[in-house]
CSV table of C-alpha atoms in Angstrom, one decimal:
chain,number,residue,atom,x,y,z
A,1,UNK,CA,121.2,96.9,-20.1
A,2,UNK,CA,118.9,97.1,-23.1
A,3,UNK,CA,116.0,94.8,-23.8
A,4,UNK,CA,117.9,93.2,-26.8
A,5,UNK,CA,121.1,92.7,-24.8
A,6,UNK,CA,119.1,90.9,-22.1
A,7,UNK,CA,117.5,88.6,-24.7
A,8,UNK,CA,121.0,87.9,-26.3
A,9,UNK,CA,122.5,87.1,-22.9
A,10,UNK,CA,119.7,84.8,-22.1
A,11,UNK,CA,120.1,83.0,-25.4
A,12,UNK,CA,123.9,82.6,-24.9
A,13,UNK,CA,123.9,81.9,-21.1
A,14,UNK,CA,124.8,78.3,-21.9
A,15,UNK,CA,127.1,78.6,-24.9
A,16,UNK,CA,127.3,74.8,-25.7
A,17,UNK,CA,123.6,74.5,-25.8
A,18,UNK,CA,123.2,77.6,-27.9
A,19,UNK,CA,125.8,76.4,-30.3
A,20,UNK,CA,124.3,73.0,-30.7
A,21,UNK,CA,120.9,74.6,-31.3
A,22,UNK,CA,122.3,76.8,-34.0
A,23,UNK,CA,124.0,73.9,-35.6
A,24,UNK,CA,120.6,72.1,-35.8
A,25,UNK,CA,119.0,75.2,-37.2
A,26,UNK,CA,121.8,75.8,-39.7
A,27,UNK,CA,121.6,72.2,-40.9
A,28,UNK,CA,117.9,72.4,-41.5
A,29,UNK,CA,118.2,75.6,-43.5
A,30,UNK,CA,121.2,74.3,-45.4
A,31,UNK,CA,119.0,71.3,-46.5
A,32,UNK,CA,116.2,73.8,-47.4
A,33,UNK,CA,118.6,76.1,-49.4
A,34,UNK,CA,120.1,73.2,-51.4
A,35,UNK,CA,116.9,71.4,-52.2
A,36,UNK,CA,115.0,74.6,-53.1
A,37,UNK,CA,118.0,75.9,-55.2
A,38,UNK,CA,117.8,72.6,-57.1
A,39,UNK,CA,114.2,73.1,-57.9
A,40,UNK,CA,114.8,76.8,-58.8
A,41,UNK,CA,117.7,75.8,-61.1
A,42,UNK,CA,118.0,74.2,-64.5
A,43,UNK,CA,117.2,70.7,-63.1
A,44,UNK,CA,113.8,71.9,-61.9
A,45,UNK,CA,110.9,73.4,-63.8
A,46,UNK,CA,110.6,76.8,-62.2
A,47,UNK,CA,112.4,78.5,-65.1
A,48,UNK,CA,110.5,76.6,-67.8
A,49,UNK,CA,108.1,78.7,-69.9
A,50,UNK,CA,104.3,78.3,-69.7
A,51,UNK,CA,103.9,80.1,-73.0
A,52,UNK,CA,106.2,78.1,-75.3
A,53,UNK,CA,104.5,74.9,-76.4
A,54,UNK,CA,106.0,71.6,-77.4
A,55,UNK,CA,104.2,69.4,-79.9
A,56,UNK,CA,105.2,65.7,-79.7
A,57,UNK,CA,103.7,62.5,-80.9
A,58,UNK,CA,100.6,61.3,-78.9
A,59,UNK,CA,102.3,57.8,-78.8
A,60,UNK,CA,105.2,59.1,-76.7
A,61,UNK,CA,108.4,60.9,-77.0
A,62,UNK,CA,110.1,57.9,-78.6
A,63,UNK,CA,107.9,58.3,-81.7
A,64,UNK,CA,109.0,60.9,-84.2
A,65,UNK,CA,106.7,63.3,-86.1
A,66,UNK,CA,107.0,63.8,-89.9
A,67,UNK,CA,108.5,67.0,-91.2
A,68,UNK,CA,105.4,67.2,-93.4
A,69,UNK,CA,103.4,68.3,-90.4
A,70,UNK,CA,105.2,71.6,-90.3
A,71,UNK,CA,103.0,73.3,-93.0
A,72,UNK,CA,99.6,72.4,-91.5
A,73,UNK,CA,100.9,73.3,-88.1
A,74,UNK,CA,102.1,76.7,-89.1
A,75,UNK,CA,98.8,77.3,-90.9
A,76,UNK,CA,96.8,77.1,-87.6
A,77,UNK,CA,95.6,80.5,-86.5
A,78,UNK,CA,97.3,82.4,-83.6
A,79,UNK,CA,100.6,80.7,-84.0
A,80,UNK,CA,103.4,83.3,-84.1
A,81,UNK,CA,106.3,81.0,-84.8
A,82,UNK,CA,107.2,77.3,-85.2
A,83,UNK,CA,110.5,75.6,-84.8
A,84,UNK,CA,111.5,71.9,-84.8
A,85,UNK,CA,114.0,69.8,-82.9
A,86,UNK,CA,115.6,66.5,-83.2
A,87,UNK,CA,117.5,65.2,-80.2
A,88,UNK,CA,120.7,63.3,-80.1
A,89,UNK,CA,122.1,61.9,-76.9
A,90,UNK,CA,125.6,60.5,-76.6
A,91,UNK,CA,128.8,60.8,-74.6
A,92,UNK,CA,132.2,62.4,-75.0
A,93,UNK,CA,135.3,60.3,-74.3
A,94,UNK,CA,133.7,58.1,-71.7
A,95,UNK,CA,130.1,56.8,-71.4
A,96,UNK,CA,129.5,58.5,-68.1
A,97,UNK,CA,130.1,61.9,-69.7
A,98,UNK,CA,126.7,62.2,-71.3
A,99,UNK,CA,125.8,65.2,-73.4
A,100,UNK,CA,122.6,66.2,-75.3
A,101,UNK,CA,122.5,67.7,-78.8
A,102,UNK,CA,119.4,69.5,-80.1
A,103,UNK,CA,119.4,69.7,-83.9
A,104,UNK,CA,117.2,72.6,-85.1
A,105,UNK,CA,116.7,75.1,-87.9
A,106,UNK,CA,118.6,78.1,-86.4
A,107,UNK,CA,116.5,80.8,-87.9
A,108,UNK,CA,113.2,79.3,-86.7
A,109,UNK,CA,114.7,78.5,-83.2
A,110,UNK,CA,115.8,82.1,-83.0
A,111,UNK,CA,112.3,83.3,-83.8
A,112,UNK,CA,110.6,81.1,-81.3
A,113,UNK,CA,112.9,81.0,-78.3
A,114,UNK,CA,116.0,82.9,-79.1
A,115,UNK,CA,115.6,85.4,-76.3
A,116,UNK,CA,115.1,82.6,-73.7
A,117,UNK,CA,118.2,80.8,-74.8
A,118,UNK,CA,120.3,83.9,-75.2
A,119,UNK,CA,120.9,83.5,-79.0
A,120,UNK,CA,122.2,86.4,-80.9
A,121,UNK,CA,122.6,87.3,-84.6
A,122,UNK,CA,126.4,86.9,-84.2
A,123,UNK,CA,126.0,83.3,-83.0
A,124,UNK,CA,123.7,82.5,-85.9
A,125,UNK,CA,126.1,84.0,-88.4
A,126,UNK,CA,128.9,81.8,-86.9
A,127,UNK,CA,126.7,78.7,-87.4
A,128,UNK,CA,126.3,79.5,-91.1
A,129,UNK,CA,130.0,79.1,-91.9
A,130,UNK,CA,129.8,75.2,-91.9
A,131,UNK,CA,127.1,72.6,-91.5
A,132,UNK,CA,128.9,70.7,-88.7
A,133,UNK,CA,129.1,73.7,-86.4
A,134,UNK,CA,127.3,73.8,-83.0
A,135,UNK,CA,126.5,76.2,-80.3
A,136,UNK,CA,127.3,75.1,-76.7
A,137,UNK,CA,125.5,76.2,-73.6
A,138,UNK,CA,127.5,78.0,-71.0
A,139,UNK,CA,126.9,75.4,-68.3
A,140,UNK,CA,128.1,72.5,-70.6
A,141,UNK,CA,131.1,74.5,-71.9
A,142,UNK,CA,132.3,75.3,-68.4
A,143,UNK,CA,131.8,71.7,-67.2
A,144,UNK,CA,133.7,70.3,-70.2
A,145,UNK,CA,136.3,73.0,-70.4
A,146,UNK,CA,135.4,73.7,-74.1
A,147,UNK,CA,136.2,76.8,-76.0
A,148,UNK,CA,135.1,78.3,-79.3
A,149,UNK,CA,136.8,76.7,-82.3
A,150,UNK,CA,137.4,73.4,-80.6
A,151,UNK,CA,136.3,70.2,-82.3
A,152,UNK,CA,134.4,67.6,-80.2
A,153,UNK,CA,133.2,64.2,-80.9
A,154,UNK,CA,129.9,62.9,-79.6
A,155,UNK,CA,129.3,59.2,-79.7
A,156,UNK,CA,125.5,58.7,-80.0
A,157,UNK,CA,123.6,56.1,-78.1
A,158,UNK,CA,120.9,55.4,-80.7
A,159,UNK,CA,121.4,57.7,-83.7
A,160,UNK,CA,123.7,56.0,-86.3
A,161,UNK,CA,125.1,57.7,-89.3
A,162,UNK,CA,124.7,56.4,-92.9
A,163,UNK,CA,128.2,54.9,-92.8
A,164,UNK,CA,127.2,52.8,-89.7
A,165,UNK,CA,129.3,54.8,-87.3
A,166,UNK,CA,128.0,56.6,-84.2
A,167,UNK,CA,130.6,59.3,-83.9
A,168,UNK,CA,129.3,62.8,-84.6
A,169,UNK,CA,132.1,65.4,-85.0
A,170,UNK,CA,131.3,69.0,-84.4
A,171,UNK,CA,133.1,72.3,-84.3
A,172,UNK,CA,132.1,74.8,-81.6
A,173,UNK,CA,131.0,78.0,-83.3
A,174,UNK,CA,129.9,79.9,-80.1
A,175,UNK,CA,128.6,79.7,-76.6
A,176,UNK,CA,125.1,80.8,-75.6
A,177,UNK,CA,124.5,82.1,-72.1
A,178,UNK,CA,120.7,81.7,-71.5
A,179,UNK,CA,118.5,84.6,-70.5
A,180,UNK,CA,118.7,83.9,-66.7
A,181,UNK,CA,120.8,81.9,-64.4
A,182,UNK,CA,118.1,79.2,-64.1
A,183,UNK,CA,117.9,78.6,-67.9
A,184,UNK,CA,119.1,75.2,-68.9
A,185,UNK,CA,122.3,75.6,-70.9
A,186,UNK,CA,123.7,72.1,-70.4
A,187,UNK,CA,123.3,71.0,-74.0
A,188,UNK,CA,124.5,71.8,-77.6
A,189,UNK,CA,122.5,73.1,-80.6
A,190,UNK,CA,123.4,71.6,-84.0
A,191,UNK,CA,122.1,72.3,-87.5
A,192,UNK,CA,119.1,70.1,-88.4
A,193,UNK,CA,120.2,69.8,-92.0
A,194,UNK,CA,123.5,68.3,-91.1
A,195,UNK,CA,122.1,65.7,-88.7
A,196,UNK,CA,119.1,64.9,-91.0
A,197,UNK,CA,121.3,64.3,-94.0
A,198,UNK,CA,123.9,62.2,-92.2
A,199,UNK,CA,121.7,59.9,-90.1
A,200,UNK,CA,120.8,56.4,-91.2
A,201,UNK,CA,117.2,56.3,-90.0
A,202,UNK,CA,114.4,58.7,-89.4
A,203,UNK,CA,115.2,61.2,-92.1
A,204,UNK,CA,112.8,64.1,-92.5
A,205,UNK,CA,111.3,63.5,-89.1
A,206,UNK,CA,111.5,65.5,-85.8
A,207,UNK,CA,111.2,64.7,-82.2
A,208,UNK,CA,109.1,67.8,-81.4
A,209,UNK,CA,107.8,71.0,-82.8
A,210,UNK,CA,108.2,74.1,-80.7
A,211,UNK,CA,105.4,76.7,-81.0
A,212,UNK,CA,105.2,80.3,-79.8
A,213,UNK,CA,101.6,81.4,-79.5
A,214,UNK,CA,100.4,84.8,-80.5
A,215,UNK,CA,100.0,87.4,-77.7
A,216,UNK,CA,96.2,87.4,-77.7
A,217,UNK,CA,95.7,83.6,-77.4
A,218,UNK,CA,95.8,81.4,-74.4
A,219,UNK,CA,98.5,78.6,-74.5
A,220,UNK,CA,96.0,76.0,-73.3
A,221,UNK,CA,93.4,77.0,-75.9
A,222,UNK,CA,96.1,76.8,-78.7
A,223,UNK,CA,97.4,73.5,-77.4
A,224,UNK,CA,93.9,72.0,-77.6
A,225,UNK,CA,93.4,73.4,-81.1
A,226,UNK,CA,96.7,71.9,-82.3
A,227,UNK,CA,95.8,68.4,-81.0
A,228,UNK,CA,92.4,68.6,-82.5
A,229,UNK,CA,93.9,69.5,-85.9
A,230,UNK,CA,96.0,66.3,-85.9
A,231,UNK,CA,93.6,64.0,-84.0
A,232,UNK,CA,92.5,62.1,-87.1
A,233,UNK,CA,95.8,62.2,-89.0
A,234,UNK,CA,98.4,59.5,-89.3
A,235,UNK,CA,100.5,61.3,-86.6
A,236,UNK,CA,98.2,62.5,-83.7
A,237,UNK,CA,100.0,64.9,-81.4
A,238,UNK,CA,100.2,65.8,-77.7
A,239,UNK,CA,100.8,69.5,-77.1
A,240,UNK,CA,102.1,70.8,-73.7
A,241,UNK,CA,103.8,73.8,-72.4
A,242,UNK,CA,107.5,73.6,-71.7
A,243,UNK,CA,106.8,73.5,-67.9
A,244,UNK,CA,104.2,70.8,-68.2
A,245,UNK,CA,106.6,68.7,-70.4
A,246,UNK,CA,109.5,69.0,-67.9
A,247,UNK,CA,107.2,68.1,-65.0
A,248,UNK,CA,105.9,65.1,-66.8
A,249,UNK,CA,109.4,64.0,-67.7
A,250,UNK,CA,110.6,64.3,-64.1
A,251,UNK,CA,107.6,62.4,-62.8
A,252,UNK,CA,108.7,59.4,-64.8
A,253,UNK,CA,111.5,59.0,-62.3
A,254,UNK,CA,109.9,60.6,-59.2
A,255,UNK,CA,107.8,63.6,-58.1
A,256,UNK,CA,110.8,65.8,-57.4
A,257,UNK,CA,108.8,68.6,-55.9
A,258,UNK,CA,107.0,66.3,-53.5
A,259,UNK,CA,110.2,64.6,-52.4
A,260,UNK,CA,111.9,68.0,-51.8
A,261,UNK,CA,108.9,69.2,-49.8
A,262,UNK,CA,108.8,66.0,-47.7
A,263,UNK,CA,112.5,66.2,-47.0
A,264,UNK,CA,112.4,69.9,-46.0
A,265,UNK,CA,109.2,69.4,-44.1
A,266,UNK,CA,110.7,66.5,-42.1
A,267,UNK,CA,113.8,68.6,-41.3
A,268,UNK,CA,111.7,71.5,-40.1
A,269,UNK,CA,109.3,69.4,-38.0
A,270,UNK,CA,112.3,67.7,-36.3
A,271,UNK,CA,113.9,71.1,-35.8
A,272,UNK,CA,110.6,72.5,-34.3
A,273,UNK,CA,110.5,69.6,-31.7
A,274,UNK,CA,114.1,70.0,-30.7
A,275,UNK,CA,114.0,73.8,-30.3
A,276,UNK,CA,110.6,73.8,-28.4
A,277,UNK,CA,111.8,71.1,-26.1
A,278,UNK,CA,115.1,72.9,-25.4
A,279,UNK,CA,113.4,76.3,-24.9
A,280,UNK,CA,110.9,74.8,-22.4
A,281,UNK,CA,113.8,73.4,-20.3
A,282,UNK,CA,115.6,76.7,-20.6
A,283,UNK,CA,112.5,78.6,-19.2
A,284,UNK,CA,112.2,76.1,-16.3
A,285,UNK,CA,115.8,76.8,-15.4
A,286,UNK,CA,115.0,80.5,-15.2
A,287,UNK,CA,111.8,80.2,-13.1
A,288,UNK,CA,113.2,82.3,-10.3
A,289,UNK,CA,114.4,85.0,-12.7
A,290,UNK,CA,111.0,85.2,-14.4
A,291,UNK,CA,109.4,85.6,-10.9
A,292,UNK,CA,111.8,88.5,-10.2
A,293,UNK,CA,111.0,90.2,-13.5
A,294,UNK,CA,107.3,90.0,-12.7
A,295,UNK,CA,107.9,91.4,-9.2
A,296,UNK,CA,109.9,94.3,-10.8
A,297,UNK,CA,106.9,95.2,-12.9
A,298,UNK,CA,107.6,93.5,-16.2
A,299,UNK,CA,104.2,92.9,-17.9
A,300,UNK,CA,103.1,89.7,-19.6
A,301,UNK,CA,103.8,91.4,-23.0
A,302,UNK,CA,107.4,92.2,-22.0
A,303,UNK,CA,108.1,88.6,-20.8
A,304,UNK,CA,106.5,87.1,-24.0
A,305,UNK,CA,108.5,89.5,-26.2
A,306,UNK,CA,111.7,88.7,-24.3
A,307,UNK,CA,111.3,85.0,-24.9
A,308,UNK,CA,110.3,85.5,-28.6
A,309,UNK,CA,113.3,87.8,-29.2
A,310,UNK,CA,115.6,85.2,-27.6
A,311,UNK,CA,114.2,82.4,-29.8
A,312,UNK,CA,114.4,84.7,-32.9
A,313,UNK,CA,118.1,85.5,-32.1
A,314,UNK,CA,119.0,81.8,-32.1
A,315,UNK,CA,116.9,81.1,-35.3
A,316,UNK,CA,118.2,84.1,-37.2
A,317,UNK,CA,121.8,83.4,-36.4
A,318,UNK,CA,121.6,79.7,-37.1
A,319,UNK,CA,119.3,80.0,-40.1
A,320,UNK,CA,121.4,82.8,-41.6
A,321,UNK,CA,124.5,80.6,-41.3
A,322,UNK,CA,122.6,77.7,-43.0
A,323,UNK,CA,121.4,79.9,-45.9
A,324,UNK,CA,124.9,81.3,-46.3
A,325,UNK,CA,126.4,77.8,-46.6
A,326,UNK,CA,123.6,76.9,-49.1
A,327,UNK,CA,124.5,80.0,-51.2
A,328,UNK,CA,128.2,79.1,-51.1
A,329,UNK,CA,127.4,75.5,-52.1
A,330,UNK,CA,125.3,76.8,-55.1
A,331,UNK,CA,128.2,79.0,-56.2
A,332,UNK,CA,130.8,76.3,-55.9
A,333,UNK,CA,128.7,73.4,-57.3
A,334,UNK,CA,129.4,72.2,-60.8
A,335,UNK,CA,127.1,73.6,-63.6
A,336,UNK,CA,125.7,70.2,-64.2
A,337,UNK,CA,124.0,70.4,-60.9
A,338,UNK,CA,122.2,73.5,-61.9
A,339,UNK,CA,121.8,75.0,-58.4
A,340,UNK,CA,120.4,78.5,-58.4
A,341,UNK,CA,120.1,80.3,-55.0
A,342,UNK,CA,117.7,83.0,-56.2
A,343,UNK,CA,116.3,86.0,-54.2
A,344,UNK,CA,113.0,84.1,-54.0
A,345,UNK,CA,114.8,81.2,-52.2
A,346,UNK,CA,116.3,83.7,-49.8
A,347,UNK,CA,113.0,85.5,-49.1
A,348,UNK,CA,111.1,82.3,-48.6
A,349,UNK,CA,113.9,81.0,-46.2
A,350,UNK,CA,113.7,84.2,-44.2
A,351,UNK,CA,109.9,84.0,-43.9
A,352,UNK,CA,110.2,80.3,-42.8
A,353,UNK,CA,112.9,81.4,-40.3
A,354,UNK,CA,110.7,84.1,-38.7
A,355,UNK,CA,107.6,81.8,-38.7
A,356,UNK,CA,109.5,79.0,-37.0
A,357,UNK,CA,111.0,81.3,-34.4
A,358,UNK,CA,107.6,82.6,-33.4
A,359,UNK,CA,106.1,79.1,-33.4
A,360,UNK,CA,108.9,77.7,-31.2
A,361,UNK,CA,108.9,80.6,-28.9
A,362,UNK,CA,105.1,80.7,-28.3
A,363,UNK,CA,104.9,77.5,-26.2
A,364,UNK,CA,107.8,78.5,-23.8
A,365,UNK,CA,106.4,82.0,-23.5
A,366,UNK,CA,103.0,80.6,-22.5
A,367,UNK,CA,104.7,78.4,-19.9
A,368,UNK,CA,106.5,81.4,-18.5
A,369,UNK,CA,103.3,83.4,-18.2
A,370,UNK,CA,101.7,80.6,-16.2
A,371,UNK,CA,104.3,80.6,-13.5
A,372,UNK,CA,102.9,82.2,-10.3
A,373,UNK,CA,105.3,84.6,-8.6
A,374,UNK,CA,105.1,82.8,-5.3
A,375,UNK,CA,106.0,79.4,-6.9
A,376,UNK,CA,108.9,81.1,-8.7
A,377,UNK,CA,110.5,82.3,-5.5
A,378,UNK,CA,110.1,78.8,-3.9
A,379,UNK,CA,112.6,77.4,-6.4
A,380,UNK,CA,115.3,79.2,-4.5
């Protein structure tokens, strides 16, 4: 019998106990996989750029900036491109089916962040055919079942049209995919000139300017320079990176990252206590066998390794099942959840798995080493 076979047989000598342990481990790693995939996905901030800057009003996101600020903003040195966005939130068919529309100048948006959004010249050409045309993100299109050429109506929550109505009718010109799986594509892109001309209030204003810094300048330095330029103007600004903006937005509701870390940490601490306690009892049950191994010439290193391999076997099997279930859940989840089970999530999960297996096996291994041979034989 090989060393690995001996460790495997020891781990499975009581099948019910081994299965229950693996279920606990799989559950903990399922929680880890789902929560970390949430942070790695479009609902988190891991995919947000730290280079693209958003310029909003210093008074808050609810206050618009005048379009007149575009020229002085573009004149600031080390700015490679400037776009602007007006946001329209509403619902389709029922109020719970909320969608977001970003109205922008398509050419400027393409220049600033076209690569990140997955925009192409063909999509921009399709938008030029009519002012009421929109591009729909892949996640939103899949969730709604929309196709190119379909007409949709978005009932806005707070942006009324000049005729008093709130129904905005659009024709889908194309679907943009996003550069990576974690890119947020759960929204629509409309033409700014169409929305600006039709809305009743706030004409010639924008919710934010989007700035792409030149390669040689730090984003933080440029952000400070922009805010200093408008500090004494009628519309002072607050400039943040896309990542900082999303983090600040999420913190209005909760510190998502902290909550996820607390949940995962609690799951792993509980798991650690369960496995350590179970393994210590398992070692006590095998006191006589450990004494026999010592008598046969097994060194302390061999005994410690045997216990660590045994613990690792249980952890790798249970943790692997948990991560597999998390991957399946991320594949089957609706696009609105934005779960992305990335390679980084898998690598981090494997590292945690190995670390926990060694940590939980260390205490039982030390207990096994401290068993005198004579006392071991007295148990029979």
